[in-house]
Coordinates of C-alpha atoms and ligand atoms in Angstrom, one line a residue:
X1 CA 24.0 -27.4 -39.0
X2 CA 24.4 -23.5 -39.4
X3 CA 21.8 -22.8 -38.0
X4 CA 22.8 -25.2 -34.6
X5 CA 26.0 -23.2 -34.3
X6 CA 24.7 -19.6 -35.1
X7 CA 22.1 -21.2 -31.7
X8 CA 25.3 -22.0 -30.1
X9 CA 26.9 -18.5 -30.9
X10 CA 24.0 -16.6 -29.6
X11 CA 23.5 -18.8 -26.5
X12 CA 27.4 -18.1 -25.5
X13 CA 26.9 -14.3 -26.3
X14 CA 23.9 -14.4 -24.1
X15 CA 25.1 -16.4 -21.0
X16 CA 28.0 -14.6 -20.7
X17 CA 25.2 -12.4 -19.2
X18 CA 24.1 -15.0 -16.6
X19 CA 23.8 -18.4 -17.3
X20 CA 24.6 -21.3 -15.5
X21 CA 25.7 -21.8 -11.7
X22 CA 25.6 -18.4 -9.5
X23 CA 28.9 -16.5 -9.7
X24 CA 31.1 -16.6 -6.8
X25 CA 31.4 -13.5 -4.7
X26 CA 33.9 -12.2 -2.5
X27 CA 32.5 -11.2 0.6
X28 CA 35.5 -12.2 2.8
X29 CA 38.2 -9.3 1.4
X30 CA 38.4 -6.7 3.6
X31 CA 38.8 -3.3 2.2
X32 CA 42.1 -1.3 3.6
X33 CA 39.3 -0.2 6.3
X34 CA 38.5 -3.5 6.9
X35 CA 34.9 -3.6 5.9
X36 CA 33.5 -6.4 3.9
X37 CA 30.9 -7.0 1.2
X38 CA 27.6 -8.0 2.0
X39 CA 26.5 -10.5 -0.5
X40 CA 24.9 -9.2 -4.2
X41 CA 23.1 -11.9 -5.7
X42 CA 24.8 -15.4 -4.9
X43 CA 23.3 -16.3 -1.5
X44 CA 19.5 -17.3 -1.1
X45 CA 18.4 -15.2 2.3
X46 CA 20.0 -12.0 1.7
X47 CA 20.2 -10.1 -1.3
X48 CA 20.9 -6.5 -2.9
X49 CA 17.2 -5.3 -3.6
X50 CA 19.5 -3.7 -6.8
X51 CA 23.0 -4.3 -8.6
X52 CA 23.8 -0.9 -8.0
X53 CA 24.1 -1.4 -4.8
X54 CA 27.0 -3.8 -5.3
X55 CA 28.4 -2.4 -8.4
X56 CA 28.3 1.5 -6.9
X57 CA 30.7 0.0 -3.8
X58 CA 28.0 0.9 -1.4
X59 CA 27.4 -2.2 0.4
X60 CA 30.4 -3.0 2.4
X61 CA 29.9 -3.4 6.3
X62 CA 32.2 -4.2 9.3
X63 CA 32.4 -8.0 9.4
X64 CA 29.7 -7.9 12.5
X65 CA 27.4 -6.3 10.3
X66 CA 27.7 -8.9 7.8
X67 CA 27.1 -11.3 10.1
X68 CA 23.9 -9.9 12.0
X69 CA 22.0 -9.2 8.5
X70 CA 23.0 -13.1 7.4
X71 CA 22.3 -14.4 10.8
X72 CA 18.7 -12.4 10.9
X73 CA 17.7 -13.3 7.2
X74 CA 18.4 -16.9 8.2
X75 CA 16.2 -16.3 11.2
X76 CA 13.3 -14.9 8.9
X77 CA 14.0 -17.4 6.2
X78 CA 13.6 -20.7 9.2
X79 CA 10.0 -18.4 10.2
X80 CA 8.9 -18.5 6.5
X81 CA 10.2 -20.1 3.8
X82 CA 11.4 -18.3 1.1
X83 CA 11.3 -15.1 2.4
X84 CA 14.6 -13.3 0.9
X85 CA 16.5 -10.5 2.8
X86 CA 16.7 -7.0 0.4
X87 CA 19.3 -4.7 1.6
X88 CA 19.5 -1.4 0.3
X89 CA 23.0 1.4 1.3
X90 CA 25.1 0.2 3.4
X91 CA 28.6 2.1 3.2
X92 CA 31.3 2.6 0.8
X93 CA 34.5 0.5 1.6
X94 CA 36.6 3.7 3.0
X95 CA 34.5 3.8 6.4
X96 CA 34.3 7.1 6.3
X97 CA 31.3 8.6 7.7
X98 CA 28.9 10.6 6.8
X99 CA 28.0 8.9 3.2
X100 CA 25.8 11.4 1.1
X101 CA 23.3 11.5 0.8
X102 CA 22.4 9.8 3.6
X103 CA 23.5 12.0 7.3
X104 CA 25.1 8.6 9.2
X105 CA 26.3 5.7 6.8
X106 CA 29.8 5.2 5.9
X107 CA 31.7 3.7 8.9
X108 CA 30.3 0.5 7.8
X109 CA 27.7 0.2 10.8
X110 CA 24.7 1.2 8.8
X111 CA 22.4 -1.0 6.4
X112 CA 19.2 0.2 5.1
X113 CA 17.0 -2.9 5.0
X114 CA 13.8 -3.3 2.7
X115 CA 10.7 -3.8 4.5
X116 CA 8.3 -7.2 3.6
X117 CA 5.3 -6.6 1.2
X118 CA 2.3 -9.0 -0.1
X119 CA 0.2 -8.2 -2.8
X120 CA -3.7 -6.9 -2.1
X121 CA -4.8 -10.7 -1.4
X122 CA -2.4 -11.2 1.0
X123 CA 0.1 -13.3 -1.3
X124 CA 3.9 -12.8 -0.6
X125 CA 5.8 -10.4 -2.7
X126 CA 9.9 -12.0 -3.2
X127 CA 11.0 -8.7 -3.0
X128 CA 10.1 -5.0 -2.3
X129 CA 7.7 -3.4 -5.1
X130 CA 10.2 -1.0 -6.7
X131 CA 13.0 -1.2 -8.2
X132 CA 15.5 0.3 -5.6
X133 CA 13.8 -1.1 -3.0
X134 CA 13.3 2.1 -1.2
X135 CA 9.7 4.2 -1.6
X136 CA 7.6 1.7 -0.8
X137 CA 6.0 4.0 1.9
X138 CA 3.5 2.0 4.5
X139 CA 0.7 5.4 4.8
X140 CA -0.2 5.7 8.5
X141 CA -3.7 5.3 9.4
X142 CA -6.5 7.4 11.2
X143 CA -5.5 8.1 14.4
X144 CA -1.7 7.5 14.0
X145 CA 0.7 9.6 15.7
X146 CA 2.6 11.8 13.2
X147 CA 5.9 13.8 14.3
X148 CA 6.1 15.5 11.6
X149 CA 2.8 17.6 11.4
X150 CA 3.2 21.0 9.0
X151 CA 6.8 20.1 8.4
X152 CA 8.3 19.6 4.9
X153 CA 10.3 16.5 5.1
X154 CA 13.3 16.4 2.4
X155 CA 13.3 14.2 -1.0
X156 CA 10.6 12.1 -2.2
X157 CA 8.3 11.1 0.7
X158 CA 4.8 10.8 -1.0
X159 CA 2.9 7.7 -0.1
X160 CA 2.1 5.7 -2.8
X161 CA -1.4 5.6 -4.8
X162 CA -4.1 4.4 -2.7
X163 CA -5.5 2.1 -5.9
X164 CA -1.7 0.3 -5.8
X165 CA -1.9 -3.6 -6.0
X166 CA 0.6 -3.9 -2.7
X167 CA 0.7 -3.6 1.0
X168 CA 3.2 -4.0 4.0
X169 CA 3.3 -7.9 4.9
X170 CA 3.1 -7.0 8.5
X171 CA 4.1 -10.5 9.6
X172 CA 7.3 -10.9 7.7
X173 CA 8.2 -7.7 8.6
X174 CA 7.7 -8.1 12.5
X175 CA 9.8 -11.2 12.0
X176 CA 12.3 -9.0 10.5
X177 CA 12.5 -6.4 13.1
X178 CA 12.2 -9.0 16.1
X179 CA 15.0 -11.0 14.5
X180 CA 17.3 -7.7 14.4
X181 CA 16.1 -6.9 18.4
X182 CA 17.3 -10.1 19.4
X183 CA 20.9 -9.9 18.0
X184 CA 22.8 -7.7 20.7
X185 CA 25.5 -6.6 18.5
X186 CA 22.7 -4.4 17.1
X187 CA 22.6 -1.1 18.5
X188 CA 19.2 0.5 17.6
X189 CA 16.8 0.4 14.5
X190 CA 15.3 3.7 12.9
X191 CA 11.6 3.6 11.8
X192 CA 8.9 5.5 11.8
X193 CA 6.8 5.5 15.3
X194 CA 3.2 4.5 13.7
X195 CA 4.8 1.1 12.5
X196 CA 6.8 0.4 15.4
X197 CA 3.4 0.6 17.1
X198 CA 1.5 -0.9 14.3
X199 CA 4.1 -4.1 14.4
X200 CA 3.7 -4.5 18.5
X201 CA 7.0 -2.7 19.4
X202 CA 5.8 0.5 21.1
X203 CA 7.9 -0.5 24.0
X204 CA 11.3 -1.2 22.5
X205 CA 13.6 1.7 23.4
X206 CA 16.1 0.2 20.6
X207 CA 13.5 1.5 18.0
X208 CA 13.8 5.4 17.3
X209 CA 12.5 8.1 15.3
X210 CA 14.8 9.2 13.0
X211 CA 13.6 12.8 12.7
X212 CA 12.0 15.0 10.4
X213 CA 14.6 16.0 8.1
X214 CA 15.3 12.3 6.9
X215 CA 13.7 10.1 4.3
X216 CA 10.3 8.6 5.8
X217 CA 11.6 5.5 7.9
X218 CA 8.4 3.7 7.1
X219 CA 9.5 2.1 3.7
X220 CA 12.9 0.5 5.1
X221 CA 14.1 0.2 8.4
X222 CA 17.5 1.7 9.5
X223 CA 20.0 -1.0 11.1
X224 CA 22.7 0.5 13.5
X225 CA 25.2 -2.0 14.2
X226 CA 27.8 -1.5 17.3
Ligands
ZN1 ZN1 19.9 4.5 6.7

């Protein structure tokens, strides 16, 4: 009998860290800017790829932006079951632009959106391979065009180890990408230029470089809503 309540005790203590049904988040209060939150954990196609996100305030968005990054992870989630969403900075709910330490974000138009990944046999990864959800650098390959020749990019832009267990999921990805295209109330995507070739978009003037004093824009893509 003790020891069925001393159970009891300890289950209480440890579900008031997360058991039972998901909690209920608000993502339909509007900040005195008006932004929104996208959603942290509680919906099943789009997802912070961290709770810092969330917990930091940095993933509020106009109300359009919330609804082209739920409207495209349900479009990737119809193409392959499953297949979650991660979003990483979005803004912080004054709208003030720029956000450090990123040059644009703020205004609520901005969402940095985790590419797809599969492990080396080509099994699907739920979620990008580390643990903010940014780094996860795609390498170009021979032959790839590279604007950024002899010039020192800013922060952490190694590519990872060549021996790593992961890769890009191209397909999910391309899904992804094509998804955002198709939405008009999306104004352009940042990303570097050998994956926008590598994924069959070479042509999409909606697709720019972001430059070379940025973060590589081949380990998330850059969403610019209108
Ligand atoms: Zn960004």
């Amino acid at each position: 009998m003790r020891n069925a309540r001393r159970l009891l005790f300890v289950l209480a203590v440890l579900c008031t860290a997360g058991c039972g049904p998901r909690p209920v988040e608000d993502t339909t209060s509007a900040s005195a800017a008006g932004l929104v939150r996208l959603p942290c954990r509680a919906e099943v196609n789009l997802k912070a790829a961290h709770s810092n996100y969330c917990t930091l305030d940095r993933n509020w968005v106009t109300p359009d932006a919330q609804a082209v990054m739920r409207d495209a992870a349900a479009q990737v989630a119809a193409a392959h079951p499953g297949a979650v969403v991660h979003y990483m900075e979005a803004s912080w709910p004054s709208a003030q632009r720029p956000m450090p330490p990123h040059l644009s974000h703020g205004d609520g138009r901005q969402i940095d959106v985790a590419l797809f990944y599969e492990t080396s046999k080509a099994a699907p990864l739920p979620r990008p391979p580390t643990p903010s959800g940014y780094y996860a650098f795609e390498p170009m390959r021979d032959g790839d065009f590279d604007p950024c020749v002899g010039v020192k990019r800013p922060g952490n832009n190694r590519s990872p180890p060549a021996d790593r267990n992961w890769r890009l999921d191209e397909e999910r990805t391309r899904t992804l990408i094509a998804a955002l295209l198709a939405d008009n109330r999306v104004r352009r995507l940042l990303l570097e230029p050998h994956l926008k070739a590598r994924l069959g978009f070479a042509n999409e003037a909606r697709i720019r470089f972001p430059g070379c004093n940025t973060l590589r824009h081949d380990g998330h893509v850059h969403v610019d809503v209108r």
